[in-house]
Coordinates of C-alpha atoms and ligand atoms in Angstrom, one line a residue:
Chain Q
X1 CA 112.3 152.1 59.3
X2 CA 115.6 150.5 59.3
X3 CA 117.2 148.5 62.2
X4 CA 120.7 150.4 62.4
X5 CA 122.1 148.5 65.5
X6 CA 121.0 144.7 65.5
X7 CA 122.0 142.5 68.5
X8 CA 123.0 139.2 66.9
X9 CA 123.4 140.5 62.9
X10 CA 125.8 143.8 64.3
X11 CA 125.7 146.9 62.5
X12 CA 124.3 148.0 59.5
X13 CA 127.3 148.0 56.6
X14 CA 128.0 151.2 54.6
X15 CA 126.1 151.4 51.2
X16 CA 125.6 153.8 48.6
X17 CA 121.8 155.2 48.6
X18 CA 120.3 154.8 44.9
X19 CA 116.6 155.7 43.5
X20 CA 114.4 152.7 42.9
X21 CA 111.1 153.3 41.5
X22 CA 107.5 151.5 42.7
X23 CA 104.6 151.9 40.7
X24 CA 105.9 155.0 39.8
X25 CA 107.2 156.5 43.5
X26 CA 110.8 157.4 43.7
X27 CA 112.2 155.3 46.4
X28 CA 115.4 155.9 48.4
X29 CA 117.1 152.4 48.9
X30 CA 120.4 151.1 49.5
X31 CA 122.3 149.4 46.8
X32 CA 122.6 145.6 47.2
X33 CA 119.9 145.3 50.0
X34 CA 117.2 142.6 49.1
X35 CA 114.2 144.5 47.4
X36 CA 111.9 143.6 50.2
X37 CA 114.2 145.9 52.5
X38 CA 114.2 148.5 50.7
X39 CA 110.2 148.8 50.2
X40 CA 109.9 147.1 54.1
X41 CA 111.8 150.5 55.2
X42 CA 109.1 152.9 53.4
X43 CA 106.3 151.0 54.6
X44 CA 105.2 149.4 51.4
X45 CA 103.9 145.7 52.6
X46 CA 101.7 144.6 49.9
X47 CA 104.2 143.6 46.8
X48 CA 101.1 141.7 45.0
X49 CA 97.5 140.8 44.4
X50 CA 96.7 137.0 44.0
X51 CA 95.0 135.7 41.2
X52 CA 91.8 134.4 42.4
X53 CA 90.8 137.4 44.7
X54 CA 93.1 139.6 44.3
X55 CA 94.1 139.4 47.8
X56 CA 97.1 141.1 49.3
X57 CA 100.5 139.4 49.9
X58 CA 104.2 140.3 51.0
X59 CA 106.9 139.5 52.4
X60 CA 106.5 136.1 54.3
X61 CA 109.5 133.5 54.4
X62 CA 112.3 136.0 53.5
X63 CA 114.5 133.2 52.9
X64 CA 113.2 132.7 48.3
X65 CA 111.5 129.5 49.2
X66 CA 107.5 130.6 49.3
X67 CA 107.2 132.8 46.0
X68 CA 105.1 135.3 48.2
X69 CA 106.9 138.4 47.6
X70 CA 106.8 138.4 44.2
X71 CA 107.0 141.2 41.9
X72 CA 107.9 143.0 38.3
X73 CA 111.2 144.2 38.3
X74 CA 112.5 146.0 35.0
X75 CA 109.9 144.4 33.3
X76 CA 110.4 140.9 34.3
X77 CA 107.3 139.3 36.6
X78 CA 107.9 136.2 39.2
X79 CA 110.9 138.1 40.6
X80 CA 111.4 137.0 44.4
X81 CA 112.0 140.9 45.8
X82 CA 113.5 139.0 49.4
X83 CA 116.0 137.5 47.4
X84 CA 116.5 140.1 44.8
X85 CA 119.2 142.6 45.6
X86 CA 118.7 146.3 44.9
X87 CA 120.4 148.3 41.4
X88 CA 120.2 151.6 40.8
X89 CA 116.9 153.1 38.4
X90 CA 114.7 149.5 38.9
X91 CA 111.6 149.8 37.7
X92 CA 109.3 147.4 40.3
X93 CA 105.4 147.5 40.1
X94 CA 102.7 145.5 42.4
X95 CA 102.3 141.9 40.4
X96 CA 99.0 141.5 40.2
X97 CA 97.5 138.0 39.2
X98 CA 99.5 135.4 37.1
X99 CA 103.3 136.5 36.0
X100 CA 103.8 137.2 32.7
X101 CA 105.6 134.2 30.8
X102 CA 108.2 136.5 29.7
X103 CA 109.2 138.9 27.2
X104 CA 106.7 137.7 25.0
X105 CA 106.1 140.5 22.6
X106 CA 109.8 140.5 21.9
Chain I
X1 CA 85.1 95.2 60.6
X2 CA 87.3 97.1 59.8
X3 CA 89.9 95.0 58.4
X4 CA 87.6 92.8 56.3
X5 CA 86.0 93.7 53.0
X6 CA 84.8 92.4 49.6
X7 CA 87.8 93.7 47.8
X8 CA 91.1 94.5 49.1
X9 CA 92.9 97.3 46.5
X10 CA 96.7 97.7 47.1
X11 CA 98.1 101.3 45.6
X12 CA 96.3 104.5 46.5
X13 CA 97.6 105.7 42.6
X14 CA 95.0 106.7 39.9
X15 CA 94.5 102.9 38.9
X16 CA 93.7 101.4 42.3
X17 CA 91.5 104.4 42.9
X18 CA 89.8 104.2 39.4
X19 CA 88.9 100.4 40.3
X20 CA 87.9 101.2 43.9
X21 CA 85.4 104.5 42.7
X22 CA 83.4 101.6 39.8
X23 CA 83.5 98.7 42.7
X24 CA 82.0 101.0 45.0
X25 CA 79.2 102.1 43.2
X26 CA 78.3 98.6 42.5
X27 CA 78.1 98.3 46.2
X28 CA 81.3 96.1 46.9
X29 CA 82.9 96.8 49.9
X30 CA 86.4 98.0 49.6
X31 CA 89.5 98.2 51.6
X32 CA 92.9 100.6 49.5
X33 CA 95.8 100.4 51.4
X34 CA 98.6 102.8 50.7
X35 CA 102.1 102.0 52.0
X36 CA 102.3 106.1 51.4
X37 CA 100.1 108.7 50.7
X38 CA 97.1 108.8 48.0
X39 CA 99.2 109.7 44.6
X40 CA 102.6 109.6 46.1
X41 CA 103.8 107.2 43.2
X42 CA 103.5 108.1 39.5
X43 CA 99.9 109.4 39.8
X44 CA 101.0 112.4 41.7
X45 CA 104.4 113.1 39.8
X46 CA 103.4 113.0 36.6
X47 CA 103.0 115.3 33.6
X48 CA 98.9 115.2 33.6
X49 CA 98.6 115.0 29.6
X50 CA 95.6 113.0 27.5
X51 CA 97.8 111.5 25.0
X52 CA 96.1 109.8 21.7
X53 CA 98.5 109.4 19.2
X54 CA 101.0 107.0 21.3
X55 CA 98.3 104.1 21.5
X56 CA 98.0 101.5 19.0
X57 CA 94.2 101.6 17.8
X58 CA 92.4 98.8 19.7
X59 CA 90.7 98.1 23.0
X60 CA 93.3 101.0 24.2
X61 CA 91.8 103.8 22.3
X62 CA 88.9 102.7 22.7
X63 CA 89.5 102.9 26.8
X64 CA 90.7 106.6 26.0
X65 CA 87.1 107.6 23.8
X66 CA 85.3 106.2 26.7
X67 CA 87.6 107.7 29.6
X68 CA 86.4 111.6 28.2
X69 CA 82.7 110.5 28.4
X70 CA 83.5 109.2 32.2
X71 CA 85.7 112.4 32.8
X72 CA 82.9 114.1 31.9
X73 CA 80.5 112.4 34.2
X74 CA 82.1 112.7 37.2
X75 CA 82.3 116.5 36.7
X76 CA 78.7 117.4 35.7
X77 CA 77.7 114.7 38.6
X78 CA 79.3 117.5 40.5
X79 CA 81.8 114.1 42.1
X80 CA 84.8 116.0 41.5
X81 CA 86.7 118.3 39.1
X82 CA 89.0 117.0 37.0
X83 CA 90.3 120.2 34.8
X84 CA 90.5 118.1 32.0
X85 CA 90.5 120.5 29.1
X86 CA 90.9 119.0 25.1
X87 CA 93.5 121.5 23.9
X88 CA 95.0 119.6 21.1
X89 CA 98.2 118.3 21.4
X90 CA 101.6 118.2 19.5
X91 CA 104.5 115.5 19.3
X92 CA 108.1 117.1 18.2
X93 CA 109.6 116.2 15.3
X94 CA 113.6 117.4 14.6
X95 CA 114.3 115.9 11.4
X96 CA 112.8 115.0 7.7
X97 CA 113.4 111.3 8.6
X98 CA 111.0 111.5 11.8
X99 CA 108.8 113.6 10.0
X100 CA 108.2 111.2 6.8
X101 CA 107.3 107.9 9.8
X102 CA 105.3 110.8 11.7
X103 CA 103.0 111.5 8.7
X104 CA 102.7 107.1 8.2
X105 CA 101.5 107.4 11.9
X106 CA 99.3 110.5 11.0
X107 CA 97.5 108.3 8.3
X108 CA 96.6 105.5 10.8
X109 CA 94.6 107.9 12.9
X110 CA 92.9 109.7 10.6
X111 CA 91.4 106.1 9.2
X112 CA 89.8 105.7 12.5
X113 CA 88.7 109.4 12.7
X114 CA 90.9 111.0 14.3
X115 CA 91.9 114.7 13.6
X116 CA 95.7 114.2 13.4
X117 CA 98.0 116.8 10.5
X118 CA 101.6 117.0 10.1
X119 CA 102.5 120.5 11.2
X120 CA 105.6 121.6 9.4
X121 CA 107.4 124.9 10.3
X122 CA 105.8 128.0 10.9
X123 CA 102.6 126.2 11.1
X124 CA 103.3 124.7 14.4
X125 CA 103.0 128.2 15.5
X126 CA 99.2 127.6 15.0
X127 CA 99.1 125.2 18.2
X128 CA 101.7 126.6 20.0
X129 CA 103.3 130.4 19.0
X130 CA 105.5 130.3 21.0
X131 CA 108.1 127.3 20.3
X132 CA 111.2 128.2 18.2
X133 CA 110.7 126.4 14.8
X134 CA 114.3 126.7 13.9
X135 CA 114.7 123.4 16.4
X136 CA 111.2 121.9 16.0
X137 CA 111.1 120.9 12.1
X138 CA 107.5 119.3 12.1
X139 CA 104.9 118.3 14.8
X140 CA 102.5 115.9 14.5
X141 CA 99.0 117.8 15.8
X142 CA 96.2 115.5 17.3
X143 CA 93.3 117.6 18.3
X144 CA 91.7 115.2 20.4
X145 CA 94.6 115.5 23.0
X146 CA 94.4 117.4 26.3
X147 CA 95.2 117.6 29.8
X148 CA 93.8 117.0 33.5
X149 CA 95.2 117.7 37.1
X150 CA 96.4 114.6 37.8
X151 CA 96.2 115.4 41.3
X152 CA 92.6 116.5 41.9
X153 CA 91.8 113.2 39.8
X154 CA 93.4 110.4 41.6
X155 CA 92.2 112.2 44.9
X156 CA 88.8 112.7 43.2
X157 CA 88.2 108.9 42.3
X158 CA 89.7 108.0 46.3
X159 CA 87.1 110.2 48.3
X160 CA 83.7 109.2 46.4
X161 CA 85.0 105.8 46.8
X162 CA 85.5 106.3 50.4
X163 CA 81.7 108.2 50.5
X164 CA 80.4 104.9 49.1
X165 CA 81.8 103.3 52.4
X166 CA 85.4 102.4 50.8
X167 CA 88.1 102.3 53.6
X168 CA 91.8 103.7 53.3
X169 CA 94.7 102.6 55.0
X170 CA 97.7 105.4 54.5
X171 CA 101.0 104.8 55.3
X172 CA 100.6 100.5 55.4
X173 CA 102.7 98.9 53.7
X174 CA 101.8 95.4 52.3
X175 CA 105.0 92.9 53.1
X176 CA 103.6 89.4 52.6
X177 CA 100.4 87.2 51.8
X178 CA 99.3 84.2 53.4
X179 CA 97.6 81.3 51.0
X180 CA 94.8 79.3 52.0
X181 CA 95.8 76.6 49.2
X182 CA 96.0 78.9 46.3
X183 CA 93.9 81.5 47.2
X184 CA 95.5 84.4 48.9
X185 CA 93.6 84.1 52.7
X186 CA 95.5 87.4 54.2
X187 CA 97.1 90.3 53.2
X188 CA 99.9 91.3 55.6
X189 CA 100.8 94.8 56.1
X190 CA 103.2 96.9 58.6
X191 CA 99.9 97.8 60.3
X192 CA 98.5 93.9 60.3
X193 CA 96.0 91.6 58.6
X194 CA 93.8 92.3 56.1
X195 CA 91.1 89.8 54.6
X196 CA 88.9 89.7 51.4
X197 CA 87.7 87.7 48.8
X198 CA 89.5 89.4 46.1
X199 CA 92.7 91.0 45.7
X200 CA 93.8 94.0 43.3
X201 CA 97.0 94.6 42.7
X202 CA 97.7 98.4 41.4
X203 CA 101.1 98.6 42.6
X204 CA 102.8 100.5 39.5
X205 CA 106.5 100.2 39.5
X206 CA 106.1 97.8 42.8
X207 CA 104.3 95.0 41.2
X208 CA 107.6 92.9 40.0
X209 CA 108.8 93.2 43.7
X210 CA 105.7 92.4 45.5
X211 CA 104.5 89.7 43.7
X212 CA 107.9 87.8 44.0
X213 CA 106.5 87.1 47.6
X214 CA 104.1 84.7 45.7
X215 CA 106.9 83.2 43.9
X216 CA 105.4 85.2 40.5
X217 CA 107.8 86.8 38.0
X218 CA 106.3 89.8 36.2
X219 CA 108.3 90.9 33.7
X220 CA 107.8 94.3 34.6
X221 CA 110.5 96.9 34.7
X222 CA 111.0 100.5 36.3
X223 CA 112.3 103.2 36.0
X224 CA 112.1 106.7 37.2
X225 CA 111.2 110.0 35.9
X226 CA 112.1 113.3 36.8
X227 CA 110.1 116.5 36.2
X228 CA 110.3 120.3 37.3
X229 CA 107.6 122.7 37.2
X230 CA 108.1 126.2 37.1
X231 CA 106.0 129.9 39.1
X232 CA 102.6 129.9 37.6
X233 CA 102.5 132.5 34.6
X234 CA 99.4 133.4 31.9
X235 CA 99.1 131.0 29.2
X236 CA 101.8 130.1 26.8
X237 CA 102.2 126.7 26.1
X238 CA 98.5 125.5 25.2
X239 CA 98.3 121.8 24.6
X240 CA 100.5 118.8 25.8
X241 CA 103.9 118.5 24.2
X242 CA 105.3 115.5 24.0
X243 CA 108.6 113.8 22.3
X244 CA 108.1 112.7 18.6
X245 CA 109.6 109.2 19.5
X246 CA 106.7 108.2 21.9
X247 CA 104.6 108.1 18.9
X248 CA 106.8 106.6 15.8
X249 CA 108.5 104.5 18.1
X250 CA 108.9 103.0 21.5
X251 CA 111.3 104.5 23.3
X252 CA 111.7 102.2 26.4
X253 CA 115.2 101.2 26.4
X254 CA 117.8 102.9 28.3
X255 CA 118.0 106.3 30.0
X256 CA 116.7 109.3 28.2
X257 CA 116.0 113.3 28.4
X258 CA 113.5 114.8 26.1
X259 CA 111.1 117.9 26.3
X260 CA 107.9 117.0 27.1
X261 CA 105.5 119.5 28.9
X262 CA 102.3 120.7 29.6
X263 CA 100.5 124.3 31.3
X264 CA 98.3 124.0 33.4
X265 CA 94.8 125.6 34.8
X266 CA 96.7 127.6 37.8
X267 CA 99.6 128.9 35.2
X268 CA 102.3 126.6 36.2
X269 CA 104.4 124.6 33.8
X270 CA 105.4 121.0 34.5
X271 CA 108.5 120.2 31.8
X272 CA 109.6 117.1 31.3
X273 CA 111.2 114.0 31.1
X274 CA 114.7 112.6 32.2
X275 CA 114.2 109.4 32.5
X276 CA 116.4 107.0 34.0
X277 CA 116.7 102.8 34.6
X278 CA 117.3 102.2 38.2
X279 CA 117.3 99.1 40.0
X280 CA 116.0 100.9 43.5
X281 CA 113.2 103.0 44.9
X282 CA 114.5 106.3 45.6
X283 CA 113.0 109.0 44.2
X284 CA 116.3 111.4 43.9
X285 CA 116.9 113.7 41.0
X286 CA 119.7 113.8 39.0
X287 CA 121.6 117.1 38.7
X288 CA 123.1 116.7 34.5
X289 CA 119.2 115.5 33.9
X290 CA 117.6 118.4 35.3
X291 CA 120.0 120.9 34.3
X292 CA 119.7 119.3 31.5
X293 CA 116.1 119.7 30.8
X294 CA 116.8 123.5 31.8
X295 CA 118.5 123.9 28.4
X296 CA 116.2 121.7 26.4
X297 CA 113.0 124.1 27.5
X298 CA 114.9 127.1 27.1
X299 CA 116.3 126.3 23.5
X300 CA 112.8 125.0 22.6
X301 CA 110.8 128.2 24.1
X302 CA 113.8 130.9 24.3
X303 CA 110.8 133.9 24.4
X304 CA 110.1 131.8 27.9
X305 CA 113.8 131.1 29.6
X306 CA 113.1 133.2 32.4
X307 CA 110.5 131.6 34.0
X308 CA 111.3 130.3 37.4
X309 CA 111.4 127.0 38.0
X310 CA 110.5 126.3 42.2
X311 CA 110.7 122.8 41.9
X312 CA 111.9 119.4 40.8
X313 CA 111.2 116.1 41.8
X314 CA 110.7 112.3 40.7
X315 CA 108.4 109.1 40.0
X316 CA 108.6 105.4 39.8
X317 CA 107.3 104.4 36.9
X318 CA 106.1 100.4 35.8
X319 CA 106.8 98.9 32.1
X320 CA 106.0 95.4 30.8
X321 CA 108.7 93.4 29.1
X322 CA 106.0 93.2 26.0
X323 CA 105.0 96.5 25.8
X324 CA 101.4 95.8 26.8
X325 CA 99.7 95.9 30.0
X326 CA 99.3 94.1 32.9
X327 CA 95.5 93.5 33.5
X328 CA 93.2 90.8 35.0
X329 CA 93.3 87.9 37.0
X330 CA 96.4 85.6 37.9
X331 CA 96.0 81.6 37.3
X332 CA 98.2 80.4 40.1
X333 CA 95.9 82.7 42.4
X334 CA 93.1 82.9 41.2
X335 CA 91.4 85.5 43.5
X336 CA 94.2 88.2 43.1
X337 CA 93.5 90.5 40.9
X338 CA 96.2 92.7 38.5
X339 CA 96.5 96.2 36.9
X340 CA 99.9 97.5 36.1
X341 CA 102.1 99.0 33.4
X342 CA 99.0 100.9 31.6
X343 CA 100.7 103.2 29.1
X344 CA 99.7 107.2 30.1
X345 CA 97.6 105.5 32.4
X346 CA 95.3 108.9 32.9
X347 CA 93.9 108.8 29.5
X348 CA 92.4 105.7 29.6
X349 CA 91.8 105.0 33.7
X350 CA 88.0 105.8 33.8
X351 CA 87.6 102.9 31.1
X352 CA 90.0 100.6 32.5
X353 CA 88.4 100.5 36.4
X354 CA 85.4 100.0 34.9
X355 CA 86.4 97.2 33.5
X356 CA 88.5 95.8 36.1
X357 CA 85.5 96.4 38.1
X358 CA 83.2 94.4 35.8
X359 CA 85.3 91.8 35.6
X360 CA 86.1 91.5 39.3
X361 CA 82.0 91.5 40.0
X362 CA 81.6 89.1 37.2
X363 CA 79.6 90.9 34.8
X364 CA 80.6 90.8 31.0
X365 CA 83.5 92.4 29.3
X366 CA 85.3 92.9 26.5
X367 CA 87.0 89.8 25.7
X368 CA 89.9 91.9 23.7
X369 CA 91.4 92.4 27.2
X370 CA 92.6 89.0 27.2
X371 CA 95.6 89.9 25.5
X372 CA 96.8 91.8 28.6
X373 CA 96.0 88.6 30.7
X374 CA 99.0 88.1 33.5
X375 CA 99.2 84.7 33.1
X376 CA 101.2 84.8 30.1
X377 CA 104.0 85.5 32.4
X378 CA 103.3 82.6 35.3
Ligands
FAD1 C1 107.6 111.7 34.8 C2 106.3 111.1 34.4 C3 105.5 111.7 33.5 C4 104.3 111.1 33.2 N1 103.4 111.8 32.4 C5 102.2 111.3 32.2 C6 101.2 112.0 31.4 O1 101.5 113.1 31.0 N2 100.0 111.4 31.2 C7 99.7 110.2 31.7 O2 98.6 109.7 31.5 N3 100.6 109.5 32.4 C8 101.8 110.0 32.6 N4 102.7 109.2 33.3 C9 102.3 107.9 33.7 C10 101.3 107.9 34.9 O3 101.8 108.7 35.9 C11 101.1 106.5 35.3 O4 100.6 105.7 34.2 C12 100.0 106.3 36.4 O5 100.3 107.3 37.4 C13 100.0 104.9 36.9 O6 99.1 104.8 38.0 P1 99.2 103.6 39.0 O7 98.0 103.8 39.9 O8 99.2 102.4 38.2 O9 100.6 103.7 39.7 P2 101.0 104.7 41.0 O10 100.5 106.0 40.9 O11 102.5 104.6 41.0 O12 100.4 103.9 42.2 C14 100.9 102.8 42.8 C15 100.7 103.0 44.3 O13 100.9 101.7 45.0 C16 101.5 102.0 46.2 N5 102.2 100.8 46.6 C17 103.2 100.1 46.0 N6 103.6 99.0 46.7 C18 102.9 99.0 47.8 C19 102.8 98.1 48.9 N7 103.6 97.0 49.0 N8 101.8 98.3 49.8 C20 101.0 99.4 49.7 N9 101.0 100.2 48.7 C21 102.0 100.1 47.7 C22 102.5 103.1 45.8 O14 102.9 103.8 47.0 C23 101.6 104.0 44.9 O15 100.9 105.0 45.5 C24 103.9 109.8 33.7 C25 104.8 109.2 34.6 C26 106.0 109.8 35.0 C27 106.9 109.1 35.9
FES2 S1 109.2 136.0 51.1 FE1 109.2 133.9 50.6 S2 110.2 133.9 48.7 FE2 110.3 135.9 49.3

C-alpha cells in the first residue's frame, strides 16, 4: 500500500518503477524511495532478527537514528533501509544477528 | 540518618565505587555522592581495555595481577558481570626506531614473567588478521592483556555497595567544605550537608578544582578524550589495540590523535583517541579529531571502512604533574582521603579500593604506596 494523496506531504512525485530483490522475491519499488518504503508498500515488516533471540524488528524511528531497520544490501550488512534510497537490481536479505564487519573475505 | 555516614565518597566513577564496594563489606557505612550520574565521567566514556605493558613494574602491576583475581571473584560470586575477557593485546609500532625501544620494553616484561614478543609484519596478523601491515610495521603482543565493559563494572561495584547499606546521592554536586580546625566537619553539596568521619576524594579530572576550595594545589591536569563506537558487527578486532607510544614513552604533552580501539562482547567497536588539553569541562567533540580518527581506522583496517559508526562522544580525563598517582591521605586534612590520576584505572581498580579501603579502616598495607602519597604536593 502506498499513500498517493497525503494531506500535509502533497502528492506522490513521479518515479521510475525498478526491480529490487528480497531474499530472493522480485520486488516492484520506486527508484530513489527509502528501502523501508519500498518493502513497507509489499507488506514486508520484519527487515531483521536480533542477535540474542532472534526476535523480529522493523521499521521504528524512520528518521536513521535507532539502527532498527537494518539490513544487507548488495552485500553490505548494517545498512539503515529508512534512510537508504532505492537502485535498480539491489540485492537486500533479512539481517539476522550481528552485521558482518565488512567485505572480509576480500 | 540519611545524610550521616562513616565514609563520605565523592565521584560515582569506577574508583569511588571500587573504594565504596571493599568499605562496605567491611561494614563501614557509606555515603557516594555524584554531581551526575554513576560513570558519567571517564569511567563511562572510556575504551574498557586491561592494559599491562604501559605500567612500570611495581606496586602498579602488581595492583593489575591482583585486580584479575578480584574480577574474577565478583563474577563467580555471581555480584556482577564484568565481561572481562584476556584476549591478548597489541601496541602499534610504525617505524624500525619504535620498534628497536619496543623490543627494550618487551625485555622488561618478560623478566617479571610476562608473555610479551615483538610482532613484526605479517605476524601481527596472528593477533589481529585483519590490520593492514603495510602501515603497522611491528606490534608489541602482551598476552596477559584484555578487556571489560567498563559500564557494567563501575555500575557493578556501585549496586553491591549500595546492597551492603551504601547510600547514593545522583545529581549533587559538592561546592564547598566546612573545617572543624583541620578536619573537614561538612561536606556541602547543591542538595545540602553531608557529615562523616572520613572523606574520599575520587573526583578524576575534578580533583585540582575542588580541592582549591581547601586552599590545596594538586598538580593535576586534564584533558579530554574523544571516542566513537561504531553498529555492532561479528568479531574482527580481537584484543585491545593501543598506540605504541603509551608503552615506550609517555605521551602526556599536548593534544594528540592516535588509533587505539577495542571490540567488544555485543559486536560494537569503540575507536579511539583524540585527545585534547582544555582548560574547561565541556564534553564537546571536535569535528578535524573525529574525522580524523575516521581515516586513521579506515587506513589501519581498510577490509573494515564500512562499518557504521552511530556515535561519538567525550571524557574528562585527570593526570598528575609527575606521572604517578594521586593516592592516600592529605596532611593539612588529615581525615580527607585521595584517589586520582590512576593510569588505565580499570586494570588495576579492584586492587587499588582495596587498598584505599584498608588503609581508610586502618588495617595494614603496602607501604610502596607511599610514593603516591598527596602530600608531596601540600
Ligand atoms: C577516551 C578515554 C579512553 C580511555 N581508555 C581506557 C581504557 O581503555 N582502559 C582503562 O583502564 N582506562 C581508560 N581510560 C581511563 C579511565 O577511564 C579512567 O582511568 C577511569 O575512568 C578513572 O575513574 P575515576 O573514578 O577516577 O574518574 P571518573 O570516572 O571521571 O569519576 C569521577 C566522578 O566524580 C564526579 N565528580 C567530580 N566532581 C564532583 C563534585 N564536585 N561533586 C560530586 N561529584 C563529582 C564526576 O561526575 C565523575 O562521575 C580512558 C579514558 C578516556 C577519557
Ligand atoms: S527505523 Fe530507525 S534507523 Fe531506520
Amino acid at each position: 500500500m502506498r499513500i498517493i494523496k497525503h494531506p500535509i506531504l502533497g502528492d506522490i512525485i513521479e518515479k521510475n518503477k525498478v526491480i529490487i530483490y528480497v531474499d530472493g522475491r522480485e520486488i516492484e519499488a520506486l527508484e530513489g524511495e527509502p528501502i523501508a518504503a519500498a518493502l513497507m508498500s509489499v507488506g514486508i515488516r520484519i527487515f531483521r532478527k536480533t542477535v540474542k533471540t532472534g526476535e523480529p524488528r522493523g521499521l521504528y524511528c524512520g528518521i536513521g537514528q535507532c539502527n532498527d531497520c537494518i539490513m544487507e544490501v548488495n552485500g553490505v550488512s548494517n545498512v539503515r533501509t529508512c534512510v537508504t534510497l532505492v537502485e535498480s537490481g539491489m540485492l537486500i536479505k533479512t539481517q539476522v544477528g550481528l552485521g558482518k564487519s565488512g567485505g572480509l573475505d576480500d | 540518618m540519611y545524610n550521616q555516614g562513616d565514609v563520605i565518597i565523592i565521584g560515582a566513577g569506577v574508583v569511588g565505587g571500587a573504594i565504596a564496594y571493599y568499605l562496605t563489606e567491611k561494614g563501614k557505612s557509606v555515603i557516594i555522592l555524584e554531581q551526575d550520574e554513576v560513570a558519567s565521567g571517564a569511567s563511562g566514556g572510556n575504551n574498557g581495555q586491561i592494559s599491562i605493558i604501559d605500567r612500570e613494574p611495581g606496586l602498579e602491576l602488581d595492583w593489575a595481577k591482583e585486580s584479575m583475581k578480584l574480577f574474577k571473584g565478583y563474577e563467580e560470586k555471581g555480584e556482577f558481570e564484568t565481561e572481562l575477557e584476556i584476549t591478548g593485546g597489541i601496541s602499534l609500532f610504525y617505524n624500525e626506531k619504535e620498534i628497536e625501544i619496543g623490543k627494550k620494553v618487551i625485555k622488561k616484561y618478560n623478566k617479571i614473567g610476562y608473555n610479551c614478543e615483538m610482532l613484526i609484519g605479517n605476524q601481527i596478523k596472528r593477533q589481529e588478521p585483519n590490520i593492514d601491515t603495510d602501515i603497522v610495521k611491528g606490534a608489541a603482543y602482551c598476552k596477559e592483556e584484555g578487556k571489560l565493559n567498563p559500564f557494567s563494572t563501575t555500575i557493578g561495584f556501585i549496586d553491591q555497595a549500595i546492597k551492603k547499606g551504601a547510600k547514593l546521592y545522583k545529581k549533587t554536586k559538592v561546592l564547598d567544605f566546612k573545617l572543624d580546625d583541620n578536619k573537614i566537619k561538612e561536606v556541602i553539596t547543591d542538595k545540602g550537608s553531608f557529615y562523616g568521619d572520613t572523606v574520599v576524594v575520587a573526583t578524576g579530572g575534578w580533583t585540582r578544582e575542588l580541592m582549591s576550595k581547601l586552599d590545596l594545589d594538586y598538580k593535576i591536569f586534564y584533558g579530554r578524550g574523544s571516542l566513537m563506537v561504531t553498529n555492532p558487527v561479528e568479531q574482527c578486532v580481537k584484543g585491545p589495540i593501543v598506540p605504541g607510544c603509551f608503552t615506550i614513552g609517555t605521551l602526556y604533552e599536548g593534544d594528540w590523535n592516535l588509533l587505539g580501539l577495542t571490540q567488544h562482547k555485543n559486536g560494537t567497536l569503540t575507536i579511539g583517541q583524540d585527545t585534547r588539553r582544555v582548560n574547561n569541562y565541556n564534553k564537546g567533540v571536535s569535528y578535524d579529531g573525529i574525522v580524523g580518527l575516521g581515516k586513521l581506522f579506515a587506513k589501519h583496517f581498510p577490509n573494515l571502512k564500512n562499518i557504521d559508526i552511530v556515535r561519538v562522544w567525550s571524557a574528562i580525563t585527570p593526570h598528575v604533574e609527575d606521572s604517578l598517582p594521586i593516592f592516600g591521605y592529605s596532611k593539612k586534612y588529615p581525615n580527607m582521603f585521595l584517589v586520582a590520576g590512576l593510569k588505565g584505572a580499570f586494570t588495576i581498580a579492584p586492587a587499588a579500593g582495596k587498598m584505599a579501603a584498608d588503609m581508610i579502616i586502618g588495617d595494614s598495607y603496602d607501604s610502596r604506596v607511599e610514593e603516591y602519597t598527596p602530600v608531596r604536593f601540600e
